[in-house]
Tab-separated table of C-alpha atoms in Angstrom:
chain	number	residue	atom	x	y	z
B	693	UNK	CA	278.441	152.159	129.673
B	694	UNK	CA	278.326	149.171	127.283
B	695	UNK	CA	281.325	148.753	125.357
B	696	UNK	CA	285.103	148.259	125.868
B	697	UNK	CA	287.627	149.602	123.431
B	698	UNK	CA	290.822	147.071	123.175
B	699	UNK	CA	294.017	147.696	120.461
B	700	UNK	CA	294.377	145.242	118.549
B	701	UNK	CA	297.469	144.085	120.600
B	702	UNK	CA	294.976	143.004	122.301
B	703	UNK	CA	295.796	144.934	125.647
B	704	UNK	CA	292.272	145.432	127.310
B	705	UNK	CA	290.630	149.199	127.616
B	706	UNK	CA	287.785	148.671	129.867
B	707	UNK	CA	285.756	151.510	130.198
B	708	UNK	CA	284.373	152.947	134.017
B	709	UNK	CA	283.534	155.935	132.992
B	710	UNK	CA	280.484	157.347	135.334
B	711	UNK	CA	278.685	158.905	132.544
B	712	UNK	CA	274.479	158.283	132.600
B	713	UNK	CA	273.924	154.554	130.680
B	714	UNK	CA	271.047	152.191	130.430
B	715	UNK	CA	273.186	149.863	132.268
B	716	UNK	CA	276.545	150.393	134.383
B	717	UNK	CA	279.468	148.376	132.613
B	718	UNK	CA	281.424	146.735	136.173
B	719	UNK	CA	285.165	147.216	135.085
B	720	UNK	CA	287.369	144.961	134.252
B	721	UNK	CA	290.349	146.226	134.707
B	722	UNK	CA	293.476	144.572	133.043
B	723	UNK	CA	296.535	146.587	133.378
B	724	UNK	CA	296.469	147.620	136.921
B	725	UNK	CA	299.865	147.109	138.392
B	726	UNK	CA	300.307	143.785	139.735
B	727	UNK	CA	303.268	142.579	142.157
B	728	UNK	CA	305.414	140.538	140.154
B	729	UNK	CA	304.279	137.468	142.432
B	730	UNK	CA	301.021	137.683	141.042
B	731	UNK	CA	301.759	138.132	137.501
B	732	UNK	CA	301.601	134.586	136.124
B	733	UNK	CA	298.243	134.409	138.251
B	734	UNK	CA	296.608	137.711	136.939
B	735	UNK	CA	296.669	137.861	133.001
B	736	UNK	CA	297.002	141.222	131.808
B	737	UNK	CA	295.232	140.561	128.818
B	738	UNK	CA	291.721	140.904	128.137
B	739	UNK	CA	289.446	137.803	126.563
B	740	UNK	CA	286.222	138.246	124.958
B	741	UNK	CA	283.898	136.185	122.511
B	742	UNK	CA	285.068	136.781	119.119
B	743	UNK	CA	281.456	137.510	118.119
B	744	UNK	CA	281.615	140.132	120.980
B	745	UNK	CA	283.942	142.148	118.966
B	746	UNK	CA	283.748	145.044	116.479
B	747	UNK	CA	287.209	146.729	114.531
B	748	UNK	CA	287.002	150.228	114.723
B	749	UNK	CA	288.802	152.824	112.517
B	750	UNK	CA	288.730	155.968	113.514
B	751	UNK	CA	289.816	159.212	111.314
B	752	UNK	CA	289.812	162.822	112.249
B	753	UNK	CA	288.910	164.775	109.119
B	754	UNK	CA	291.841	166.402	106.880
B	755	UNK	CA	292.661	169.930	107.607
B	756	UNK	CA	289.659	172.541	107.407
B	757	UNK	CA	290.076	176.198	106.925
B	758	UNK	CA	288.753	176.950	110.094
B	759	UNK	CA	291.265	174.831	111.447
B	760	UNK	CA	294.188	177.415	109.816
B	761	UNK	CA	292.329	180.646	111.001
B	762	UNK	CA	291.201	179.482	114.052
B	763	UNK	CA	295.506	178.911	114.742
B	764	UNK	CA	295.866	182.300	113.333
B	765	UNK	CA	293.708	183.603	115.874
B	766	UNK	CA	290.921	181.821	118.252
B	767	UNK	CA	288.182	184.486	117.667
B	768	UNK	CA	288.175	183.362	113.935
B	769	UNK	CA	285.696	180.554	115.351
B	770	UNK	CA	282.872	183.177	115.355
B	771	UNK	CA	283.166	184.271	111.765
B	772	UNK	CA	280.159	183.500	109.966
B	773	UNK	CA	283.141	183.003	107.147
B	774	UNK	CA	283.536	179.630	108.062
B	775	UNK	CA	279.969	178.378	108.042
B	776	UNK	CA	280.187	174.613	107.510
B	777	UNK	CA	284.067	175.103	106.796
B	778	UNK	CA	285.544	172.790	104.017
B	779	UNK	CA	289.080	171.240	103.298
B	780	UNK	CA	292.018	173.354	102.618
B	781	UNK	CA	294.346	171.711	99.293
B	782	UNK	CA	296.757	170.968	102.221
B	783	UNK	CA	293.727	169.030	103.624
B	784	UNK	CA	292.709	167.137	99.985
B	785	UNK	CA	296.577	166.819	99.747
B	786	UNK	CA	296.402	165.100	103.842
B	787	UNK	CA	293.493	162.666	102.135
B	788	UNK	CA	295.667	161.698	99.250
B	789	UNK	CA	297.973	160.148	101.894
B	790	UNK	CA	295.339	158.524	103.770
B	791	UNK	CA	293.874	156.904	100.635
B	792	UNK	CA	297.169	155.391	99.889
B	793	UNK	CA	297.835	153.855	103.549
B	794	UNK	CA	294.114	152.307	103.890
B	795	UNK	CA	294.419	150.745	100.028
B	796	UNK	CA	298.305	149.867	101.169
B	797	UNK	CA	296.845	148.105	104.153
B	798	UNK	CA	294.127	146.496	102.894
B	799	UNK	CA	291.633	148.036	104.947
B	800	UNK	CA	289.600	149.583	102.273
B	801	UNK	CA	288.988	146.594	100.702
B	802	UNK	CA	287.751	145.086	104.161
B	803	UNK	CA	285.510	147.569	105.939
B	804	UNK	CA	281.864	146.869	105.743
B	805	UNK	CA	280.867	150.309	106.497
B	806	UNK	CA	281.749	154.275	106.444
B	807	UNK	CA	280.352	156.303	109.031
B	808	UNK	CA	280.871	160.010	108.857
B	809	UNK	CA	279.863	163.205	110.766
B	810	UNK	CA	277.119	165.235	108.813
B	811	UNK	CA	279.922	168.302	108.126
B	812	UNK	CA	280.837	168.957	104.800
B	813	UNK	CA	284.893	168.446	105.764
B	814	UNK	CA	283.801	165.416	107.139
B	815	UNK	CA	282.323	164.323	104.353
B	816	UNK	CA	284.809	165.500	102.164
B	817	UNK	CA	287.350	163.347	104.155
B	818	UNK	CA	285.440	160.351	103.950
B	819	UNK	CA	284.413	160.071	100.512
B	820	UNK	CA	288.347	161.015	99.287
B	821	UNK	CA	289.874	158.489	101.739
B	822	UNK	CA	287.721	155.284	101.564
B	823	UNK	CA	285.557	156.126	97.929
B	824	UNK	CA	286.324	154.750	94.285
B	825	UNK	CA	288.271	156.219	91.771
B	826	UNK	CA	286.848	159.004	89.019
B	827	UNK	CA	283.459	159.148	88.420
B	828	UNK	CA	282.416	158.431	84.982
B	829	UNK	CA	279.286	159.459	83.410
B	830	UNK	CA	276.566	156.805	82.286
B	831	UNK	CA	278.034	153.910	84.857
B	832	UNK	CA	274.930	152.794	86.744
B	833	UNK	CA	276.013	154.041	90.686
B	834	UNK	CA	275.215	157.469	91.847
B	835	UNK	CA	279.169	158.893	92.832
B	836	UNK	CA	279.918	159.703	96.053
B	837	UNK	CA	280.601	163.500	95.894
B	838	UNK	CA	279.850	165.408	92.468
B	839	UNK	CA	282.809	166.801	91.023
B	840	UNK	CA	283.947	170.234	92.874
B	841	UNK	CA	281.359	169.943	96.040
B	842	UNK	CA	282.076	172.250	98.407
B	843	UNK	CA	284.578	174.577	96.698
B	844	UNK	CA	287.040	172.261	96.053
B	845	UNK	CA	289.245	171.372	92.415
B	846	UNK	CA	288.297	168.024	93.017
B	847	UNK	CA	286.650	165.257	90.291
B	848	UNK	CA	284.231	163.541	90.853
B	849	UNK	CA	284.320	160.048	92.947
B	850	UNK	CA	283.277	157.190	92.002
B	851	UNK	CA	280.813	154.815	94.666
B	852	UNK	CA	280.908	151.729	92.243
B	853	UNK	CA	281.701	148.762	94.255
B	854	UNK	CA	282.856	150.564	97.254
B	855	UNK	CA	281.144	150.245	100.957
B	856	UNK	CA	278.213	151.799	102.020
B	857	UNK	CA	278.102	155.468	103.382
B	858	UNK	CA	276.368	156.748	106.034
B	859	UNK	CA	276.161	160.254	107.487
B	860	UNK	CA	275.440	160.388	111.668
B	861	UNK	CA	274.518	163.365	113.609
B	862	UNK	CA	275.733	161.990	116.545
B	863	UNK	CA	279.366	161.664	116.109
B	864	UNK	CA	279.554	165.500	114.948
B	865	UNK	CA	282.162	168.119	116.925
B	866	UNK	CA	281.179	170.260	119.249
B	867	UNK	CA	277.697	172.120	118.945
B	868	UNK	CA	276.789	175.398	119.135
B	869	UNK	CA	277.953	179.085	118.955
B	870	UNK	CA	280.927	178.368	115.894
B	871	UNK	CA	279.832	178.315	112.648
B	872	UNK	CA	282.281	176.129	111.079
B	873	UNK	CA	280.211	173.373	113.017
B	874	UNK	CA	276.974	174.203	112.039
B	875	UNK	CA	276.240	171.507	109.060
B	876	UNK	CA	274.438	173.129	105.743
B	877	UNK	CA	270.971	170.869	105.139
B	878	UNK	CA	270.314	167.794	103.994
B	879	UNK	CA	269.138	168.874	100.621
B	880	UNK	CA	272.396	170.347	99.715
B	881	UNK	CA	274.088	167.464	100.971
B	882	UNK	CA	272.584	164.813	99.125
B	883	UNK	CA	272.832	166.844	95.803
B	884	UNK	CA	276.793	167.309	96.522
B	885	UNK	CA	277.322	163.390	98.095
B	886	UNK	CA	274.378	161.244	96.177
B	887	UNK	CA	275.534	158.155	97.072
B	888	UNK	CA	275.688	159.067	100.566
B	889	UNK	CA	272.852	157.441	102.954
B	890	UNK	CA	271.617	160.857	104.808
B	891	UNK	CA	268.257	158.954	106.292
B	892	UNK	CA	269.365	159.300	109.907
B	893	UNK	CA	269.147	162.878	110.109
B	894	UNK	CA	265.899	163.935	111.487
B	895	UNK	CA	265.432	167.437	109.796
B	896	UNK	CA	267.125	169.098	106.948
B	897	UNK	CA	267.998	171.791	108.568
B	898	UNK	CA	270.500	171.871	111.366
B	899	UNK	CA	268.478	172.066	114.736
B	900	UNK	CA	271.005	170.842	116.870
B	901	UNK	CA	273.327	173.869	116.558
B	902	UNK	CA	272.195	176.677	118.646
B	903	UNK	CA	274.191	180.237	118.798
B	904	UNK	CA	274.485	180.984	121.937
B	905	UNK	CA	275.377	177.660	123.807
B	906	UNK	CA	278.412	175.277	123.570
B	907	UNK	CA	278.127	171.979	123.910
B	908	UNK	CA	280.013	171.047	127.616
B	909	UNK	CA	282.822	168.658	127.459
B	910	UNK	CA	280.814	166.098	129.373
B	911	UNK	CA	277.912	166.064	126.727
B	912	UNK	CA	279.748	165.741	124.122
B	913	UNK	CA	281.120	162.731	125.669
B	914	UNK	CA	277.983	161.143	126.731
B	915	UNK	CA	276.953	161.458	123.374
B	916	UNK	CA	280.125	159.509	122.007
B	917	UNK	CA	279.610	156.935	124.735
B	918	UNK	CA	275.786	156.652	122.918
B	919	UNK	CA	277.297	156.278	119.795
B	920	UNK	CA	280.195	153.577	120.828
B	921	UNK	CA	277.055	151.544	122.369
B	922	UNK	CA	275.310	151.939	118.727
B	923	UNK	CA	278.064	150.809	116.767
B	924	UNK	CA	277.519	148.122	118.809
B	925	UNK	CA	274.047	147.064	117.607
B	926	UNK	CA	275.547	147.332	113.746
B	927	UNK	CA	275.540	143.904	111.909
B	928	UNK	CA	279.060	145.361	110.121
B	929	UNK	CA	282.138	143.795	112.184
B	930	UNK	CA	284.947	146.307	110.810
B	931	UNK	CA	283.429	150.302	110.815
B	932	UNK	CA	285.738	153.432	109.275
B	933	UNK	CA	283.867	156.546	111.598
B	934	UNK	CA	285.115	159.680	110.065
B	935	UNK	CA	284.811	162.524	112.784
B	936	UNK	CA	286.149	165.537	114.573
B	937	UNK	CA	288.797	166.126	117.002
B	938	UNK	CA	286.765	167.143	120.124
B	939	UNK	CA	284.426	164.406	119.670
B	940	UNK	CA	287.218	162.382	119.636
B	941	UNK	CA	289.139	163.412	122.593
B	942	UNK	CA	286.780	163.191	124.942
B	943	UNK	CA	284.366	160.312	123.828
B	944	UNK	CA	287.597	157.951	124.001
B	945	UNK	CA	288.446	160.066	127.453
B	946	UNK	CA	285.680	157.746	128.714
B	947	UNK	CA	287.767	154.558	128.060
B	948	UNK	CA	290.917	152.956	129.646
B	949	UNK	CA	290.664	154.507	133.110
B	950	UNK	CA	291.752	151.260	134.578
B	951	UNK	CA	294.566	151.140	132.558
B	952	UNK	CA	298.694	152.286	132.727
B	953	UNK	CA	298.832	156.018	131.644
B	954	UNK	CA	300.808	155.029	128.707
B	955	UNK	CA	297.909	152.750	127.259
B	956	UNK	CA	295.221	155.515	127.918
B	957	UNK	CA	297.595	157.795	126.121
B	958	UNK	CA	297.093	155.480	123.151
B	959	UNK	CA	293.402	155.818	123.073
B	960	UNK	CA	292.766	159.139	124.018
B	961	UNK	CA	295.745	161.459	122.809
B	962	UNK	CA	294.195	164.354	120.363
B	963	UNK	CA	294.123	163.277	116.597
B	964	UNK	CA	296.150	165.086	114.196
B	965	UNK	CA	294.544	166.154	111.014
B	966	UNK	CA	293.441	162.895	109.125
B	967	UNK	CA	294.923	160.448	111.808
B	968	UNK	CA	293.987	156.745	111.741
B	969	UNK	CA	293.993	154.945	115.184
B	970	UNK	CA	292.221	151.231	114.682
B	971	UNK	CA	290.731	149.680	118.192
B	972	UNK	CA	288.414	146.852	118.957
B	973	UNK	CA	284.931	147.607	120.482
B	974	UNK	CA	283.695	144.685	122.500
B	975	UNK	CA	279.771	144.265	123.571
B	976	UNK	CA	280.322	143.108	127.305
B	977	UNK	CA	276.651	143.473	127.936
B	978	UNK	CA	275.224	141.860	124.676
B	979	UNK	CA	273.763	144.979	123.718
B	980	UNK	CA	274.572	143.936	119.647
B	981	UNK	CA	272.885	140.374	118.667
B	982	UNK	CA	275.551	138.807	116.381
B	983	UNK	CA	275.877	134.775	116.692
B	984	UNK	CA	278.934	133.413	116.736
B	985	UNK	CA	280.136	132.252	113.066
B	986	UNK	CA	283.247	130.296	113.811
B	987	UNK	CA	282.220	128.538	117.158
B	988	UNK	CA	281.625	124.988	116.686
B	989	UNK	CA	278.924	123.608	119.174
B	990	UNK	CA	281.143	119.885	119.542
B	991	UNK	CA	278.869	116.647	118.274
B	992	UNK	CA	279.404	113.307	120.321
B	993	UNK	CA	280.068	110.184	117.430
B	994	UNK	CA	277.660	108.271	116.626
């Protein structure tokens, strides 16, 4: 593994995870208990090259009909009914909220990218929560969603002089056997979400999804440690990834084993319905290539 995830507290959250990586991360660990001898002799902080370091906001998509029938009753998974499920109004209600804390915050006005799963509630989450206002006809910027995609009473949004979008396959929820996460293709897609960059996905139909077999727990987070690692390589140094729950839980699983329970509680706790958690990715094996902007090399006077 690659990458460390820190809060911005800056408390470290090394990651030791023993999932398969193209190189194995040695741990640093930062908030193992320490006699209280030691403690001004062992900081308990973590320090990295500011260059090093990525902000990370992570969202778990509003509320999704499949998420209200599937507490109803677990079999509702199966139904073909939720194909691709979209947001509930509570959900688009859940958004509304969101919207206001990122603009209240300011950090809609500082992320250099969106990320989102390649689901239409996804999608849907991103587009409400970090897009532009209405959509108005004959301004020259394709919107972001078209006005009422995916069943909803919702206007269309507006992508003028907002961040890029971009959809990933690899941060979607589980795969396999329920519908509600089998994705509807990319041609759809880009007719409902124009303005949404869907050139990573490989085929327009979903391949990935198969039936019968459920993604395991530790493939799903193998593939979230892959994904941390290519966040890495990204030029962008604050990121908004709009994902699922699962994917969540046990991609940040693999982070802050070293660390006091309470701490790995913080990172890895399941997301409620549109949650924000911000963290700090750090490259500790210079897998990224960004040069330091602020350091200043030191001349001698002439």
């Amino acid at each position: 593994m690659n990458s460390t995830l820190l809060f911005p507290h800056s408390i470290s959250i090394s990651s030791v995870s023993h999932l398969p990586s193209p190189r194995t991360l040695s741990p640093r660990c930062c908030c193992n208990s320490i006699p209280s001898q030691d403690m001004e002799a062992k900081p308990s902080q973590g320090l990295y090259p500011l260059h090093r370091c990525k902000t990370i906001h992570l969202v778990r998509h509003a509320q999704g009909v499949h998420n209200v029938e599937g507490e109803k009753n677990h079999d509702a998974y199966f139904s073909e009914d939720l194909f691709d499920a979209h947001l509930t109004p509570l959900g688009w209600q859940q958004v509304d909220n969101l919207r206001k804390h990122v603009k209240a915050s300011g950090i809609s006005n500082r992320i250099e990218l969106v990320v989102v799963s390649s689901l239409l509630r996804t999608l849907q989450t991103a587009v409400g929560t970090f897009g532009g206002e209405g959509y108005i006809d004959g301004v020259d910027a394709p919107p972001l969603m078209k006005a009422g995609a995916g069943g909803s009473d919702r206007p269309a949004i507006s992508s003028l002089n907002r961040t890029p979008f971009i959809a990933v396959e690899s941060c979607r929820e589980h795969l396999g056997v329920h519908p509600c996460d089998r994705r509807s293709s990319i041609t759809k897609y880009s007719e409902l979400f124009p303005a949404v960059d869907f050139s990573l996905a490989k085929t327009d139909e979903d391949v990935l999804w198969k039936p019968d077999i459920r993604e395991e727990d530790k493939d799903i987070a193998a593939r979230g440690v892959k994904f941390m690692n290519w966040l890495s390589t990204r030029k962008e140094k604050e990121i908004a990834v709009v994902t699922h729950s699962g994917f969540l839980y046990h991609t940040l699983n693999s982070f802050g084993n070293d660390c006091v329970p309470s701490v790995k509680s913080e990172i890895s706790s399941h997301f409620a319905n549109c949650e924000l958690r911000s963290v700090v990715l750090v490259d500790k094996c210079m897998i990224g290539s960004d040069p330091p902007v602020t350091n200043y090399p030191g001349r001698s006077s002439e």
